[in-house]
């Protein structure tokens, strides 16, 4: 089975193109919010679940801003000479690490504002996030981005000449790392649901830290296959460096949560 993008434009409204990427991201966000709302009603039945819609709106807005700014920082030369392109969201160019940072900081602030348990709310959002990520990865497919090294496997991905890195111009087919990421994110979503159900009450924050560790580990694996990473330091993709930092932070968080819980017994 050969994967090949039909192009990045879904349809036109007059002369304005509507991109697959934007539509898919909208579906991903709505799906994530729906899961957050349902889980919030389960975990915090005594709280007003409708607050989630207000919170989610801000989290999404600042998550997108964080994702875009982070992506632009990883491509400084291009956006230095094309600053107006920073505002061109429709054609893609978002970084999940930037989105996680922007969204998490916004969520922490809003939890304090709405007097909600910060750790429990982070757990709920962390549980829904991989589902949204899994759907969003298909935006990469239509943009012919986030692909891996050349391959002739049956599930190879055709990348048009205009999207190939300079050193791979003679190759047509590549690993569909967008697909690997999508499948892995679905698995992470299922795992997160089980972790949330088991640890949400006794260990608030455990699910959030687990998500950071599991996702970052998966990202390390996928990044070892990708050939279109935006920025590297001493030959190491920045996404790998950030993933290692997040894994360490997640482990420290879990140890702290368990230790605190033991002290209270």
mmCIF file of C-alpha atoms in Angstrom:
data_model
loop_
_atom_site.group_PDB
_atom_site.id
_atom_site.type_symbol
_atom_site.label_atom_id
_atom_site.label_comp_id
_atom_site.label_asym_id
_atom_site.label_seq_id
_atom_site.Cartn_x
_atom_site.Cartn_y
_atom_site.Cartn_z
ATOM 1 C CA UNK A 1 0.000 0.000 0.000
ATOM 2 C CA UNK A 2 1.561 3.255 -1.157
ATOM 3 C CA UNK A 3 0.522 6.456 0.617
ATOM 4 C CA UNK A 4 0.394 9.596 -1.499
ATOM 5 C CA UNK A 5 -1.099 12.934 -0.542
ATOM 6 C CA UNK A 6 -3.737 14.260 -2.961
ATOM 7 C CA UNK A 7 -2.465 17.753 -2.147
ATOM 8 C CA UNK A 8 -2.869 20.125 0.744
ATOM 9 C CA UNK A 9 -6.016 21.936 -0.447
ATOM 10 C CA UNK A 10 -9.392 20.388 0.402
ATOM 11 C CA UNK A 11 -11.549 22.866 -1.553
ATOM 12 C CA UNK A 12 -11.914 26.557 -2.345
ATOM 13 C CA UNK A 13 -14.418 29.120 -1.177
ATOM 14 C CA UNK A 14 -14.210 31.555 -4.013
ATOM 15 C CA UNK A 15 -10.475 32.117 -4.388
ATOM 16 C CA UNK A 16 -9.711 31.222 -0.786
ATOM 17 C CA UNK A 17 -8.217 27.736 -0.323
ATOM 18 C CA UNK A 18 -9.394 25.602 2.597
ATOM 19 C CA UNK A 19 -6.583 23.306 3.632
ATOM 20 C CA UNK A 20 -6.832 19.712 4.794
ATOM 21 C CA UNK A 21 -4.474 20.596 7.633
ATOM 22 C CA UNK A 22 -6.801 23.175 9.128
ATOM 23 C CA UNK A 23 -9.889 20.968 8.885
ATOM 24 C CA UNK A 24 -8.099 17.996 10.423
ATOM 25 C CA UNK A 25 -6.738 20.108 13.270
ATOM 26 C CA UNK A 26 -10.259 21.382 13.966
ATOM 27 C CA UNK A 27 -11.571 17.795 14.128
ATOM 28 C CA UNK A 28 -8.665 16.825 16.390
ATOM 29 C CA UNK A 29 -9.349 19.703 18.787
ATOM 30 C CA UNK A 30 -13.100 19.053 18.960
ATOM 31 C CA UNK A 31 -12.476 15.359 19.620
ATOM 32 C CA UNK A 32 -10.017 16.165 22.394
ATOM 33 C CA UNK A 33 -12.395 18.633 24.053
ATOM 34 C CA UNK A 34 -15.240 16.102 23.925
ATOM 35 C CA UNK A 35 -13.083 13.521 25.726
ATOM 36 C CA UNK A 36 -11.936 16.092 28.303
ATOM 37 C CA UNK A 37 -15.554 17.044 29.036
ATOM 38 C CA UNK A 38 -16.618 13.427 29.531
ATOM 39 C CA UNK A 39 -13.626 12.578 31.733
ATOM 40 C CA UNK A 40 -14.071 15.734 33.810
ATOM 41 C CA UNK A 41 -17.646 14.719 34.616
ATOM 42 C CA UNK A 42 -16.315 11.339 35.782
ATOM 43 C CA UNK A 43 -13.327 12.553 37.793
ATOM 44 C CA UNK A 44 -14.903 15.693 39.272
ATOM 45 C CA UNK A 45 -18.684 15.122 39.361
ATOM 46 C CA UNK A 46 -19.086 17.849 42.004
ATOM 47 C CA UNK A 47 -17.667 20.531 39.691
ATOM 48 C CA UNK A 48 -19.380 22.467 36.910
ATOM 49 C CA UNK A 49 -18.267 20.563 33.793
ATOM 50 C CA UNK A 50 -19.361 23.401 31.514
ATOM 51 C CA UNK A 51 -16.320 25.360 32.701
ATOM 52 C CA UNK A 52 -14.278 22.951 30.617
ATOM 53 C CA UNK A 53 -15.448 24.584 27.399
ATOM 54 C CA UNK A 54 -14.145 27.986 28.493
ATOM 55 C CA UNK A 55 -10.896 26.479 29.753
ATOM 56 C CA UNK A 56 -10.407 24.337 26.645
ATOM 57 C CA UNK A 57 -10.899 27.338 24.368
ATOM 58 C CA UNK A 58 -8.063 29.245 26.034
ATOM 59 C CA UNK A 59 -5.855 26.159 26.224
ATOM 60 C CA UNK A 60 -6.306 25.560 22.493
ATOM 61 C CA UNK A 61 -5.654 29.185 21.571
ATOM 62 C CA UNK A 62 -2.483 29.521 23.612
ATOM 63 C CA UNK A 63 -1.469 25.959 22.763
ATOM 64 C CA UNK A 64 -1.614 26.861 19.055
ATOM 65 C CA UNK A 65 0.284 30.076 19.664
ATOM 66 C CA UNK A 66 2.947 28.159 21.575
ATOM 67 C CA UNK A 67 3.118 25.496 18.876
ATOM 68 C CA UNK A 68 3.498 28.086 16.132
ATOM 69 C CA UNK A 69 6.070 30.248 17.900
ATOM 70 C CA UNK A 70 8.110 27.178 18.848
ATOM 71 C CA UNK A 71 8.046 25.970 15.227
ATOM 72 C CA UNK A 72 9.122 29.391 13.972
ATOM 73 C CA UNK A 73 11.985 29.471 16.466
ATOM 74 C CA UNK A 74 13.154 26.144 15.041
ATOM 75 C CA UNK A 75 13.219 27.722 11.566
ATOM 76 C CA UNK A 76 14.718 31.129 12.437
ATOM 77 C CA UNK A 77 16.345 32.003 9.110
ATOM 78 C CA UNK A 78 13.211 31.484 7.021
ATOM 79 C CA UNK A 79 10.912 33.423 9.356
ATOM 80 C CA UNK A 80 13.474 36.192 9.866
ATOM 81 C CA UNK A 81 13.277 36.975 6.158
ATOM 82 C CA UNK A 82 9.552 36.142 5.904
ATOM 83 C CA UNK A 83 8.072 37.469 9.174
ATOM 84 C CA UNK A 84 4.500 37.701 7.868
ATOM 85 C CA UNK A 85 4.549 33.945 7.266
ATOM 86 C CA UNK A 86 4.508 33.487 11.049
ATOM 87 C CA UNK A 87 0.779 34.233 10.893
ATOM 88 C CA UNK A 88 0.105 31.740 8.097
ATOM 89 C CA UNK A 89 -1.389 28.894 10.149
ATOM 90 C CA UNK A 90 -3.392 27.370 7.324
ATOM 91 C CA UNK A 91 -0.506 25.578 5.635
ATOM 92 C CA UNK A 92 0.767 23.896 8.797
ATOM 93 C CA UNK A 93 3.941 24.455 10.752
ATOM 94 C CA UNK A 94 3.111 23.576 14.361
ATOM 95 C CA UNK A 95 5.287 21.890 16.975
ATOM 96 C CA UNK A 96 3.710 19.601 19.560
ATOM 97 C CA UNK A 97 6.378 20.500 22.120
ATOM 98 C CA UNK A 98 5.520 24.183 21.827
ATOM 99 C CA UNK A 99 1.829 23.333 22.034
ATOM 100 C CA UNK A 100 2.345 21.294 25.197
ATOM 101 C CA UNK A 101 4.272 24.099 26.845
ATOM 102 C CA UNK A 102 1.806 26.819 25.881
ATOM 103 C CA UNK A 103 -1.259 24.713 26.655
ATOM 104 C CA UNK A 104 0.041 23.404 29.987
ATOM 105 C CA UNK A 105 1.020 26.848 31.301
ATOM 106 C CA UNK A 106 -2.358 28.226 30.280
ATOM 107 C CA UNK A 107 -4.161 25.323 31.935
ATOM 108 C CA UNK A 108 -2.245 25.772 35.190
ATOM 109 C CA UNK A 109 -3.187 29.456 35.280
ATOM 110 C CA UNK A 110 -6.859 28.754 34.550
ATOM 111 C CA UNK A 111 -7.077 26.038 37.192
ATOM 112 C CA UNK A 112 -6.046 28.592 39.794
ATOM 113 C CA UNK A 113 -8.514 31.110 38.392
ATOM 114 C CA UNK A 114 -11.440 28.659 38.402
ATOM 115 C CA UNK A 115 -10.314 27.025 41.674
ATOM 116 C CA UNK A 116 -9.912 23.564 40.180
ATOM 117 C CA UNK A 117 -7.400 20.890 41.149
ATOM 118 C CA UNK A 118 -4.427 21.676 38.925
ATOM 119 C CA UNK A 119 -2.955 18.169 38.933
ATOM 120 C CA UNK A 120 -6.274 16.389 38.353
ATOM 121 C CA UNK A 121 -7.167 18.733 35.497
ATOM 122 C CA UNK A 122 -3.732 18.242 33.941
ATOM 123 C CA UNK A 123 -4.341 14.491 34.166
ATOM 124 C CA UNK A 124 -7.614 14.794 32.271
ATOM 125 C CA UNK A 125 -6.168 16.957 29.502
ATOM 126 C CA UNK A 126 -3.117 14.695 29.238
ATOM 127 C CA UNK A 127 -5.420 11.735 28.740
ATOM 128 C CA UNK A 128 -7.288 13.370 25.840
ATOM 129 C CA UNK A 129 -4.243 14.922 24.165
ATOM 130 C CA UNK A 130 -2.898 11.781 22.422
ATOM 131 C CA UNK A 131 -6.279 11.230 20.749
ATOM 132 C CA UNK A 132 -6.122 14.738 19.299
ATOM 133 C CA UNK A 133 -2.506 14.142 18.298
ATOM 134 C CA UNK A 134 -3.402 10.912 16.532
ATOM 135 C CA UNK A 135 -5.989 12.682 14.390
ATOM 136 C CA UNK A 136 -3.793 15.730 13.844
ATOM 137 C CA UNK A 137 -0.938 13.627 12.461
ATOM 138 C CA UNK A 138 -2.964 13.131 9.287
ATOM 139 C CA UNK A 139 -2.536 16.816 8.599
ATOM 140 C CA UNK A 140 1.159 16.014 8.119
ATOM 141 C CA UNK A 141 0.178 13.450 5.506
ATOM 142 C CA UNK A 142 -1.706 15.961 3.361
ATOM 143 C CA UNK A 143 1.154 18.461 3.718
ATOM 144 C CA UNK A 144 3.727 15.809 2.736
ATOM 145 C CA UNK A 145 5.751 16.479 5.887
ATOM 146 C CA UNK A 146 6.975 14.639 8.989
ATOM 147 C CA UNK A 147 8.302 11.698 6.955
ATOM 148 C CA UNK A 148 11.132 9.286 7.590
ATOM 149 C CA UNK A 149 14.119 7.920 5.747
ATOM 150 C CA UNK A 150 13.830 6.330 2.268
ATOM 151 C CA UNK A 151 12.209 2.892 2.157
ATOM 152 C CA UNK A 152 10.623 0.383 -0.207
ATOM 153 C CA UNK A 153 8.328 -1.181 2.373
ATOM 154 C CA UNK A 154 4.780 -1.965 1.171
ATOM 155 C CA UNK A 155 3.385 0.928 3.268
ATOM 156 C CA UNK A 156 5.845 3.486 1.873
ATOM 157 C CA UNK A 157 4.959 7.154 1.456
ATOM 158 C CA UNK A 158 5.484 9.060 -1.785
ATOM 159 C CA UNK A 159 6.943 12.527 -1.232
ATOM 160 C CA UNK A 160 6.847 14.999 -4.144
ATOM 161 C CA UNK A 161 10.129 16.482 -5.287
ATOM 162 C CA UNK A 162 9.283 19.924 -3.892
ATOM 163 C CA UNK A 163 9.056 18.525 -0.331
ATOM 164 C CA UNK A 164 12.155 16.331 -0.294
ATOM 165 C CA UNK A 165 15.295 17.345 1.622
ATOM 166 C CA UNK A 166 18.151 18.227 -0.722
ATOM 167 C CA UNK A 167 20.144 15.094 0.077
ATOM 168 C CA UNK A 168 17.177 12.839 -0.781
ATOM 169 C CA UNK A 169 16.196 14.265 -4.160
ATOM 170 C CA UNK A 170 16.858 10.924 -5.876
ATOM 171 C CA UNK A 171 14.432 9.059 -3.621
ATOM 172 C CA UNK A 172 10.657 8.903 -4.063
ATOM 173 C CA UNK A 173 9.420 6.785 -1.173
ATOM 174 C CA UNK A 174 9.907 7.313 2.543
ATOM 175 C CA UNK A 175 8.791 5.925 5.899
ATOM 176 C CA UNK A 176 5.318 7.312 6.736
ATOM 177 C CA UNK A 177 6.286 8.483 10.207
ATOM 178 C CA UNK A 178 3.041 10.459 10.370
ATOM 179 C CA UNK A 179 1.258 7.073 10.312
ATOM 180 C CA UNK A 180 3.580 5.562 12.920
ATOM 181 C CA UNK A 181 2.919 8.561 15.136
ATOM 182 C CA UNK A 182 -0.835 8.340 14.623
ATOM 183 C CA UNK A 183 -0.979 4.655 15.549
ATOM 184 C CA UNK A 184 1.308 5.123 18.557
ATOM 185 C CA UNK A 185 -0.778 8.065 19.780
ATOM 186 C CA UNK A 186 -3.942 5.944 19.681
ATOM 187 C CA UNK A 187 -2.171 3.294 21.761
ATOM 188 C CA UNK A 188 -0.994 5.977 24.198
ATOM 189 C CA UNK A 189 -4.569 7.274 24.455
ATOM 190 C CA UNK A 190 -5.830 3.806 25.459
ATOM 191 C CA UNK A 191 -2.980 3.417 27.965
ATOM 192 C CA UNK A 192 -3.707 6.870 29.417
ATOM 193 C CA UNK A 193 -7.352 5.960 29.961
ATOM 194 C CA UNK A 194 -6.302 2.922 31.988
ATOM 195 C CA UNK A 195 -3.763 4.907 33.982
ATOM 196 C CA UNK A 196 -6.289 7.664 34.689
ATOM 197 C CA UNK A 197 -8.919 5.208 35.902
ATOM 198 C CA UNK A 198 -6.434 3.498 38.192
ATOM 199 C CA UNK A 199 -4.410 6.401 39.602
ATOM 200 C CA UNK A 200 -6.487 9.578 39.225
ATOM 201 C CA UNK A 201 -7.883 9.634 42.747
ATOM 202 C CA UNK A 202 -4.887 8.405 44.721
ATOM 203 C CA UNK A 203 -2.074 10.005 42.711
ATOM 204 C CA UNK A 204 -3.154 13.312 41.098
ATOM 205 C CA UNK A 205 -0.573 14.298 38.487
ATOM 206 C CA UNK A 206 0.549 10.718 37.871
ATOM 207 C CA UNK A 207 -1.311 10.482 34.555
ATOM 208 C CA UNK A 208 0.121 13.789 33.309
ATOM 209 C CA UNK A 209 3.683 12.741 34.148
ATOM 210 C CA UNK A 210 3.101 9.313 32.603
ATOM 211 C CA UNK A 211 1.910 10.923 29.390
ATOM 212 C CA UNK A 212 5.010 13.115 29.217
ATOM 213 C CA UNK A 213 7.273 10.087 29.675
ATOM 214 C CA UNK A 214 5.443 7.747 27.292
ATOM 215 C CA UNK A 215 4.916 10.288 24.529
ATOM 216 C CA UNK A 216 8.474 11.602 24.741
ATOM 217 C CA UNK A 217 9.851 8.052 24.562
ATOM 218 C CA UNK A 218 7.760 7.361 21.466
ATOM 219 C CA UNK A 219 8.910 10.658 19.963
ATOM 220 C CA UNK A 220 12.539 9.665 20.491
ATOM 221 C CA UNK A 221 11.949 6.486 18.511
ATOM 222 C CA UNK A 222 10.152 8.241 15.657
ATOM 223 C CA UNK A 223 12.723 11.044 15.499
ATOM 224 C CA UNK A 224 15.422 8.432 14.891
ATOM 225 C CA UNK A 225 13.638 7.627 11.609
ATOM 226 C CA UNK A 226 12.655 11.142 10.477
ATOM 227 C CA UNK A 227 14.825 13.047 8.026
ATOM 228 C CA UNK A 228 13.009 16.398 7.998
ATOM 229 C CA UNK A 229 13.626 17.581 11.559
ATOM 230 C CA UNK A 230 13.586 21.370 11.698
ATOM 231 C CA UNK A 231 16.670 22.080 13.803
ATOM 232 C CA UNK A 232 19.620 20.119 15.176
ATOM 233 C CA UNK A 233 22.269 20.885 17.770
ATOM 234 C CA UNK A 234 25.584 19.149 17.114
ATOM 235 C CA UNK A 235 23.741 16.783 14.791
ATOM 236 C CA UNK A 236 21.076 15.901 17.366
ATOM 237 C CA UNK A 237 17.491 16.971 16.479
ATOM 238 C CA UNK A 238 16.173 19.467 19.019
ATOM 239 C CA UNK A 239 13.035 17.317 19.355
ATOM 240 C CA UNK A 240 15.209 14.511 20.774
ATOM 241 C CA UNK A 241 16.870 16.832 23.253
ATOM 242 C CA UNK A 242 13.545 18.230 24.445
ATOM 243 C CA UNK A 243 12.089 14.713 24.672
ATOM 244 C CA UNK A 244 14.929 13.569 26.946
ATOM 245 C CA UNK A 245 14.418 16.627 29.168
ATOM 246 C CA UNK A 246 10.682 15.892 29.383
ATOM 247 C CA UNK A 247 11.303 12.233 30.248
ATOM 248 C CA UNK A 248 13.578 13.272 33.114
ATOM 249 C CA UNK A 249 11.032 15.869 34.280
ATOM 250 C CA UNK A 250 8.247 13.277 34.130
ATOM 251 C CA UNK A 251 10.233 10.754 36.154
ATOM 252 C CA UNK A 252 11.046 13.376 38.780
ATOM 253 C CA UNK A 253 7.350 14.292 38.895
ATOM 254 C CA UNK A 254 6.217 10.688 39.427
ATOM 255 C CA UNK A 255 8.802 10.109 42.157
ATOM 256 C CA UNK A 256 7.672 13.309 43.900
ATOM 257 C CA UNK A 257 3.981 12.360 43.647
ATOM 258 C CA UNK A 258 4.523 8.860 45.052
ATOM 259 C CA UNK A 259 6.820 10.140 47.790
ATOM 260 C CA UNK A 260 4.296 12.785 48.834
ATOM 261 C CA UNK A 261 1.526 10.217 48.905
ATOM 262 C CA UNK A 262 3.595 7.855 51.077
ATOM 263 C CA UNK A 263 4.357 10.646 53.543
ATOM 264 C CA UNK A 264 0.635 11.294 53.977
ATOM 265 C CA UNK A 265 -0.120 7.682 54.872
#
